[in-house]
Coordinates of C-alpha atoms in Angstrom, one line a residue:
X29 CA 81.4 162.2 29.6
X30 CA 78.5 163.7 31.7
X31 CA 77.6 167.1 33.1
X32 CA 79.0 166.1 36.5
X33 CA 82.3 165.0 34.9
X34 CA 82.7 168.3 33.2
X35 CA 81.6 170.2 36.3
X36 CA 84.1 168.4 38.4
X37 CA 86.8 169.4 35.9
X38 CA 86.0 173.0 36.7
X39 CA 86.1 172.7 40.5
X40 CA 89.1 170.3 40.6
X41 CA 91.6 173.1 40.3
X42 CA 91.8 175.2 43.4
X43 CA 92.6 178.3 41.4
X44 CA 89.0 178.5 40.3
X45 CA 87.6 179.0 43.8
X46 CA 88.2 181.5 46.5
X47 CA 89.3 179.4 49.5
X48 CA 87.7 181.8 52.0
X49 CA 84.2 181.0 50.8
X50 CA 81.8 178.6 52.6
X51 CA 82.5 175.2 51.2
X52 CA 81.9 171.5 51.5
X53 CA 85.1 169.4 51.2
X54 CA 86.8 172.3 49.6
X55 CA 84.1 173.0 47.1
X56 CA 82.4 176.4 47.4
X57 CA 78.7 176.1 48.0
X58 CA 78.2 178.4 45.0
X59 CA 79.5 175.7 42.7
X60 CA 77.5 172.9 44.5
X61 CA 74.3 174.9 43.9
X62 CA 75.2 175.4 40.2
X63 CA 76.1 171.8 39.8
X64 CA 72.8 170.7 41.3
X65 CA 71.1 173.1 38.8
X66 CA 72.9 171.5 35.9
X67 CA 72.1 168.0 37.3
X68 CA 68.4 169.0 37.4
X69 CA 68.6 170.1 33.8
X70 CA 70.1 166.8 32.9
X71 CA 67.5 164.7 34.7
X72 CA 64.4 166.9 34.1
X73 CA 64.8 168.1 30.6
X74 CA 61.1 168.5 30.1
X75 CA 61.1 171.1 32.9
X76 CA 64.3 173.0 32.1
X77 CA 62.8 176.4 32.5
X78 CA 61.5 175.7 36.0
X79 CA 64.9 174.1 37.0
X80 CA 66.9 177.0 35.6
X81 CA 64.8 179.6 37.3
X82 CA 64.8 177.7 40.6
X83 CA 68.6 177.4 40.4
X84 CA 68.9 181.1 39.6
X85 CA 66.7 182.2 42.6
X86 CA 68.5 179.8 45.0
X87 CA 72.0 180.9 44.0
X88 CA 71.0 184.6 44.0
X89 CA 69.5 184.4 47.5
X90 CA 72.5 182.4 48.8
X91 CA 74.9 185.0 47.6
X92 CA 72.8 187.9 48.7
X93 CA 72.5 186.4 52.2
X94 CA 76.0 184.9 52.8
X95 CA 78.8 185.7 50.3
X96 CA 78.1 188.8 48.4
X97 CA 79.2 189.6 44.8
X98 CA 82.3 191.0 43.2
X99 CA 80.6 194.4 43.0
X100 CA 79.2 194.6 46.6
X101 CA 77.2 192.9 49.3
X102 CA 73.5 192.0 49.7
X103 CA 70.8 193.3 47.4
X104 CA 73.0 196.3 46.4
X105 CA 75.7 193.9 45.3
X106 CA 73.2 191.8 43.3
X107 CA 71.9 194.9 41.5
X108 CA 75.4 196.0 40.7
X109 CA 76.1 192.6 39.3
X110 CA 73.0 192.8 37.1
X111 CA 74.1 196.3 36.0
X112 CA 77.5 194.8 35.0
X113 CA 75.9 191.9 33.1
X114 CA 72.8 193.5 31.5
X115 CA 74.4 194.3 28.1
X116 CA 75.4 190.6 27.6
X117 CA 72.0 189.4 28.7
X118 CA 70.0 191.8 26.6
X119 CA 72.2 191.2 23.5
X120 CA 71.7 187.5 23.9
X121 CA 67.9 187.9 24.5
X122 CA 67.5 190.0 21.3
X123 CA 69.6 187.7 19.2
X124 CA 67.9 184.5 20.2
X125 CA 64.4 186.0 19.8
X126 CA 65.3 187.8 16.6
X127 CA 67.1 184.9 14.9
X128 CA 64.1 182.7 15.6
X129 CA 62.1 185.0 13.4
X130 CA 65.0 185.1 10.9
X131 CA 65.0 181.3 10.6
X132 CA 61.3 181.3 9.7
X133 CA 61.9 184.0 7.1
X134 CA 64.7 181.9 5.7
X135 CA 62.6 178.8 5.5
X136 CA 59.9 180.7 3.6
X137 CA 62.4 182.0 1.1
X138 CA 62.1 178.4 -0.3
X139 CA 65.9 178.2 -0.5
X140 CA 65.8 174.9 1.6
X141 CA 63.4 173.4 -0.9
X142 CA 65.8 174.2 -3.8
X143 CA 68.8 172.6 -2.0
X144 CA 68.0 169.0 -3.0
X145 CA 68.8 170.0 -6.6
X146 CA 72.4 170.5 -5.5
X147 CA 72.9 168.1 -2.6
X148 CA 73.6 164.4 -3.1
X149 CA 70.7 162.2 -2.1
X150 CA 72.6 160.1 0.4
X151 CA 74.6 160.7 3.6
X152 CA 76.9 163.0 1.7
X153 CA 74.1 165.5 1.3
X154 CA 73.7 165.8 5.0
X155 CA 77.5 166.1 5.4
X156 CA 77.6 168.9 2.7
X157 CA 74.9 170.7 4.6
X158 CA 77.1 170.7 7.7
X159 CA 80.0 172.1 5.6
X160 CA 77.6 174.9 4.4
X161 CA 76.8 175.7 8.1
X162 CA 80.5 175.7 8.9
X163 CA 81.2 178.2 6.1
X164 CA 78.3 180.4 7.0
X165 CA 79.4 180.6 10.6
X166 CA 82.9 181.9 9.6
X167 CA 81.3 185.3 8.7
X168 CA 77.9 185.2 10.4
X169 CA 77.2 184.9 14.1
X170 CA 77.2 181.2 15.0
X171 CA 73.6 181.6 16.4
X172 CA 72.4 182.7 12.9
X173 CA 74.3 179.9 11.2
X174 CA 72.8 177.3 13.5
X175 CA 69.3 178.6 13.1
X176 CA 69.6 178.7 9.3
X177 CA 71.1 175.2 9.4
X178 CA 68.1 174.1 11.5
X179 CA 65.7 175.6 9.0
X180 CA 67.3 173.9 6.1
X181 CA 67.4 170.6 7.9
X182 CA 63.7 170.9 8.7
X183 CA 62.9 170.9 5.0
X184 CA 65.5 168.5 3.7
X185 CA 64.7 165.8 6.2
X186 CA 60.9 166.2 6.3
X187 CA 60.9 167.7 9.8
X188 CA 62.5 164.5 11.2
X189 CA 66.0 165.6 12.4
X190 CA 67.9 163.2 14.6
X191 CA 69.2 164.5 17.9
X192 CA 72.7 163.5 16.9
X193 CA 72.5 165.5 13.7
X194 CA 71.2 168.5 15.8
X195 CA 74.4 168.2 17.9
X196 CA 76.4 168.2 14.6
X197 CA 74.6 171.4 13.4
X198 CA 75.6 173.1 16.6
X199 CA 79.1 171.7 16.4
X200 CA 79.5 172.9 12.8
X201 CA 78.3 176.4 13.6
X202 CA 80.7 176.6 16.6
X203 CA 83.6 175.1 14.7
X204 CA 83.1 177.5 11.8
X205 CA 83.3 180.5 14.0
X206 CA 86.3 179.3 16.0
X207 CA 88.9 180.7 13.7
X208 CA 87.2 183.9 12.6
X209 CA 87.1 187.1 14.6
X210 CA 83.6 187.9 13.3
X211 CA 82.3 184.4 13.7
X212 CA 81.9 184.1 17.4
X213 CA 81.5 186.5 20.4
X214 CA 84.6 185.0 22.1
X215 CA 86.9 185.4 19.1
X216 CA 85.6 189.0 18.6
X217 CA 86.5 189.7 22.3
X218 CA 90.0 188.3 21.6
X219 CA 90.3 190.5 18.5
X220 CA 89.3 193.8 20.2
X221 CA 91.6 193.1 23.1
X222 CA 94.5 193.7 20.6
X223 CA 95.2 190.2 19.3
X224 CA 95.7 189.9 15.6
X225 CA 93.0 188.0 13.6
X226 CA 95.9 185.9 12.2
X227 CA 96.7 184.5 15.6
X228 CA 93.2 183.2 15.9
X229 CA 93.1 181.7 12.4
X230 CA 95.1 178.7 13.4
X231 CA 92.0 177.4 15.3
X232 CA 90.8 176.1 11.9
X233 CA 93.4 173.4 12.0
X234 CA 91.5 171.7 14.8
X235 CA 88.1 173.0 13.8
X236 CA 88.4 171.8 10.2
X237 CA 89.4 168.3 11.3
X238 CA 86.5 168.1 13.7
X239 CA 84.1 168.7 10.9
X240 CA 85.0 165.3 9.4
X241 CA 85.1 163.5 12.8
X242 CA 81.6 164.5 13.9
X243 CA 80.1 165.3 10.4
X244 CA 80.4 162.0 8.7
X245 CA 78.9 159.8 11.4
X246 CA 76.2 162.4 12.1
X247 CA 75.2 162.5 8.4
X248 CA 75.1 158.7 8.2
X249 CA 73.0 158.6 11.4
X250 CA 70.6 161.2 9.9
X251 CA 70.3 159.4 6.6
X252 CA 69.3 156.2 8.3
X253 CA 66.8 158.0 10.5
X254 CA 65.2 160.1 7.8
X255 CA 66.7 160.2 4.3
X256 CA 67.3 163.5 2.6
X257 CA 64.5 164.8 0.5
X258 CA 65.0 163.8 -3.2
X259 CA 64.6 166.6 -5.8
X260 CA 61.2 166.8 -7.4
X261 CA 61.2 168.3 -10.8
X262 CA 58.6 170.9 -10.1
X263 CA 59.5 174.6 -10.5
X264 CA 60.1 176.4 -7.2
X265 CA 59.8 180.1 -7.0
X266 CA 62.1 181.8 -4.6
X267 CA 60.7 184.6 -2.4
X268 CA 63.3 187.3 -3.2
X269 CA 61.6 189.7 -0.8
X270 CA 62.2 187.4 2.1
X271 CA 65.7 186.7 0.9
X272 CA 66.3 190.5 1.0
X273 CA 64.9 190.6 4.6
X274 CA 67.2 187.8 5.7
X275 CA 70.1 189.6 4.2
X276 CA 69.1 192.9 5.8
X277 CA 69.0 191.3 9.3
X278 CA 72.3 189.5 8.9
X279 CA 74.1 192.5 7.4
X280 CA 72.8 194.7 10.1
X281 CA 74.2 192.4 12.8
X282 CA 77.5 191.9 11.1
X283 CA 78.1 195.6 10.3
X284 CA 77.0 196.7 13.8
X285 CA 79.4 194.1 15.3
X286 CA 82.3 195.2 13.2
X287 CA 81.8 199.0 13.4
X288 CA 81.1 199.1 17.2
X289 CA 84.1 196.8 18.0
X290 CA 86.5 198.5 15.7
X291 CA 85.5 202.1 15.9
X292 CA 83.7 202.5 19.2
X293 CA 85.2 199.7 21.3
X294 CA 85.1 202.0 24.4
X295 CA 81.3 201.9 24.5
X296 CA 80.8 198.4 23.1
X297 CA 80.0 197.0 26.5
X298 CA 77.7 199.9 27.5
X299 CA 74.7 199.1 25.2
X300 CA 73.4 196.0 23.4
X301 CA 74.1 197.4 19.9
X302 CA 74.0 194.1 18.0
X303 CA 70.7 192.9 19.4
X304 CA 69.0 196.2 18.9
X305 CA 70.3 196.4 15.3
X306 CA 68.7 193.0 14.6
X307 CA 65.3 194.1 15.9
X308 CA 65.5 197.4 14.0
X309 CA 66.0 195.5 10.8
X310 CA 63.1 193.2 11.7
X311 CA 60.7 196.0 12.4
X312 CA 61.8 197.9 9.3
X313 CA 60.9 194.8 7.1
X314 CA 57.5 194.2 8.6
X315 CA 55.6 196.1 5.9
X316 CA 57.3 193.8 3.3
X317 CA 56.6 190.4 4.9
X318 CA 54.9 189.7 8.2
X319 CA 57.2 187.8 10.6
X320 CA 55.9 184.7 12.3
X321 CA 55.2 186.4 15.6
X322 CA 53.4 183.2 16.8
X323 CA 56.6 181.4 17.5
X324 CA 57.9 184.0 20.0
X325 CA 56.0 182.7 23.2
X326 CA 57.7 179.3 22.9
X327 CA 61.0 180.8 21.9
X328 CA 60.8 183.1 24.9
X329 CA 60.7 180.1 27.3
X330 CA 63.9 178.6 25.9
X331 CA 65.5 182.1 25.9
X332 CA 64.7 182.8 29.5
X333 CA 66.1 179.4 30.4
X334 CA 69.4 180.1 28.7
X335 CA 69.6 183.5 30.3
X336 CA 69.0 182.0 33.7
X337 CA 72.0 179.6 33.2
X338 CA 74.2 182.5 31.9
X339 CA 73.3 184.6 34.9
X340 CA 74.0 181.7 37.3
X341 CA 77.4 181.1 35.7
X342 CA 78.2 184.8 36.0
X343 CA 77.7 184.7 39.7
X344 CA 80.2 181.9 40.3
X345 CA 83.5 182.8 42.1
X346 CA 85.6 182.3 39.1
X347 CA 88.1 185.0 39.9
X348 CA 91.3 183.4 38.6
X349 CA 92.3 180.7 36.1
X350 CA 95.0 178.1 36.2
X351 CA 98.3 179.1 34.5
X352 CA 98.0 179.2 30.7
X353 CA 99.1 175.9 29.2
X354 CA 97.7 173.4 26.7
X355 CA 96.2 171.3 29.5
X356 CA 94.5 174.2 31.2
X357 CA 93.2 175.5 27.8
X358 CA 91.8 172.1 27.1
X359 CA 90.1 172.2 30.5
X360 CA 88.6 175.6 29.7
X361 CA 87.0 174.1 26.5
X362 CA 85.5 171.3 28.5
X363 CA 84.2 173.7 31.1
X364 CA 82.6 175.8 28.3
X365 CA 80.2 172.9 27.8
X366 CA 78.4 173.9 31.0
X367 CA 79.7 177.4 31.7
X368 CA 79.2 180.6 29.8
X369 CA 82.4 180.9 27.7
X370 CA 82.2 184.7 27.6
X371 CA 83.3 185.4 31.2
X372 CA 85.9 182.6 30.9
X373 CA 87.3 184.2 27.7
X374 CA 87.3 187.6 29.4
X375 CA 89.3 186.2 32.3
X376 CA 91.8 184.5 29.9
X377 CA 92.3 187.7 28.0
X378 CA 93.0 189.5 31.3
X379 CA 95.4 186.8 32.5
X380 CA 97.0 186.5 29.0
X381 CA 99.9 184.3 28.1
X382 CA 97.7 182.0 25.9
X383 CA 98.1 180.7 22.5
X384 CA 95.0 182.5 21.2
X385 CA 94.3 180.0 18.4
X386 CA 94.1 177.2 21.0
X387 CA 91.9 179.3 23.3
X388 CA 89.6 180.2 20.4
X389 CA 89.1 176.6 19.4
X390 CA 88.7 175.4 23.0
X391 CA 86.1 177.9 24.2
X392 CA 84.4 178.2 20.8
X393 CA 84.0 174.5 20.0
X394 CA 83.9 173.1 23.6
X395 CA 80.4 174.3 24.2
X396 CA 79.1 172.0 21.5
X397 CA 79.5 169.0 23.8
X398 CA 76.3 170.0 25.6
X399 CA 73.1 171.5 24.1
X400 CA 73.1 174.4 26.6
X401 CA 76.8 174.9 26.3
X402 CA 76.6 177.5 23.6
X403 CA 74.1 180.1 22.5
X404 CA 73.8 178.2 19.1
X405 CA 72.8 175.1 21.0
X406 CA 70.1 176.8 23.0
X407 CA 68.8 178.6 19.9
X408 CA 68.5 175.4 17.9
X409 CA 66.8 173.6 20.9
X410 CA 64.1 176.3 20.7
X411 CA 63.4 175.0 17.2
X412 CA 63.8 171.3 18.2
X413 CA 62.6 170.8 21.8
X414 CA 63.7 167.1 21.6
X415 CA 67.3 168.3 21.8
X416 CA 66.7 169.4 25.4
X417 CA 67.9 166.0 26.7
X418 CA 71.5 165.8 28.1
X419 CA 71.3 162.0 28.0
X420 CA 70.3 161.9 24.3
X421 CA 72.7 164.6 23.3
X422 CA 75.6 162.7 24.8
X423 CA 74.3 159.3 23.7
X424 CA 73.8 160.2 20.0
X425 CA 76.2 163.1 19.7
X426 CA 79.2 161.3 21.4
X427 CA 81.3 162.1 18.3
X428 CA 81.3 165.8 19.1
X429 CA 83.3 165.0 22.3
X430 CA 85.6 162.8 20.4
X431 CA 86.1 165.5 17.8
X432 CA 87.0 168.1 20.5
X433 CA 89.7 165.8 21.9
X434 CA 91.1 164.9 18.5
X435 CA 90.9 168.5 17.2
X436 CA 92.8 169.8 20.2
X437 CA 95.5 167.1 19.9
X438 CA 95.8 168.0 16.2
X439 CA 96.4 171.6 17.1
X440 CA 99.3 170.5 19.4
X441 CA 100.8 168.2 16.8
X442 CA 100.4 170.4 13.7
X443 CA 100.7 174.0 15.1
X444 CA 102.2 173.6 18.5
X445 CA 101.7 175.7 21.6
X446 CA 103.1 179.2 21.1
X447 CA 101.9 181.4 23.9
X448 CA 101.8 185.1 23.2
X449 CA 103.2 188.0 25.2
X450 CA 100.9 189.5 27.8
X451 CA 98.2 191.9 26.6
X452 CA 96.6 194.0 29.2
X453 CA 93.1 195.1 28.7
X454 CA 93.8 198.7 29.7
X455 CA 96.3 199.0 26.8
X456 CA 94.5 196.9 24.3
X457 CA 91.8 199.3 23.2
X458 CA 91.6 199.8 19.5
X459 CA 92.6 203.3 18.5
X460 CA 90.5 205.4 16.2

């Protein structure tokens, strides 16, 4: 399955496009430009930032000149669109940059160096590490889980981590957050719209199964590429100060996320509370341990690239979705591999009538099929630039696609499609 295959899945349903827009063979030019941008990313993975920014400028100029935006025409419409999206963009920027520093703090705690004492010294050790990432993501942000997993893998496999295993780390972090309302931005959105956390929990039926489908072959692949570090019997002293800093940053993000969304949901989209909380914690801890500021320039390039794709996706004329069904939900998950799943989730919540566990699994895990399909993937690729190859990601991480298909089928067979009654955003605000 390629980028173009996934992209064609998006545009194949007429409900995704406004028919009145300029088009070629029924496909709006907006989508063609975005598709060319994604194709450029696939073909020129050593120049992703230039491709992403070129695509962003091209799409923005096209819409300013010809079609306008949901919030207005011309430059004014573009500025209104930025005003509508800025909180998401700033939050993502702060999290990606902040968690890059977090991962370095975590690596210097020496916890990864202690892990070989407890992990098997064969492929089962790599598989157990993926299980750890899965569990971490159930109560942490999946970006943090992926970054921590990447830091542990860097030590355990002597800095030689296979691209297929990197895909598995991303998949584990996304799968772990799929059934938890505090594990992923999309599930948190579903929660604060008025859906019970219990309705999302069923996503773990599919997510738990996927862990074995992609985890075992990925662990064997990694073991053959670079075996897990065997435990040496020297005494390792943990840096408890850095452990405290890591805990402070994570707790700050989690508590801010929960408090804002539960107690102040009315202003949750007006300010990047979570991202700011992470950076406040980072600056507060500077006197205790100096962060590795040196990694920020390189991290910035990957972050700007991701934000360019997110902003491109937000400008697409995705005004409506197909009717809620198992098939359309499966399609949303596939589209999430190349589209930002946050606006797709927002549209699904507004449309309603979904089985929310199915939707949580689809949009949460679906982004794992492409390295830029989820924030966790982009964050990890900042640590491992070799992951920025669509061809290698699909070639060596093919089992993630297989896992998505089998996991979704398992949800249908074990749980069954049970759509919920419509929930309207205007009546779904959490009371306090």
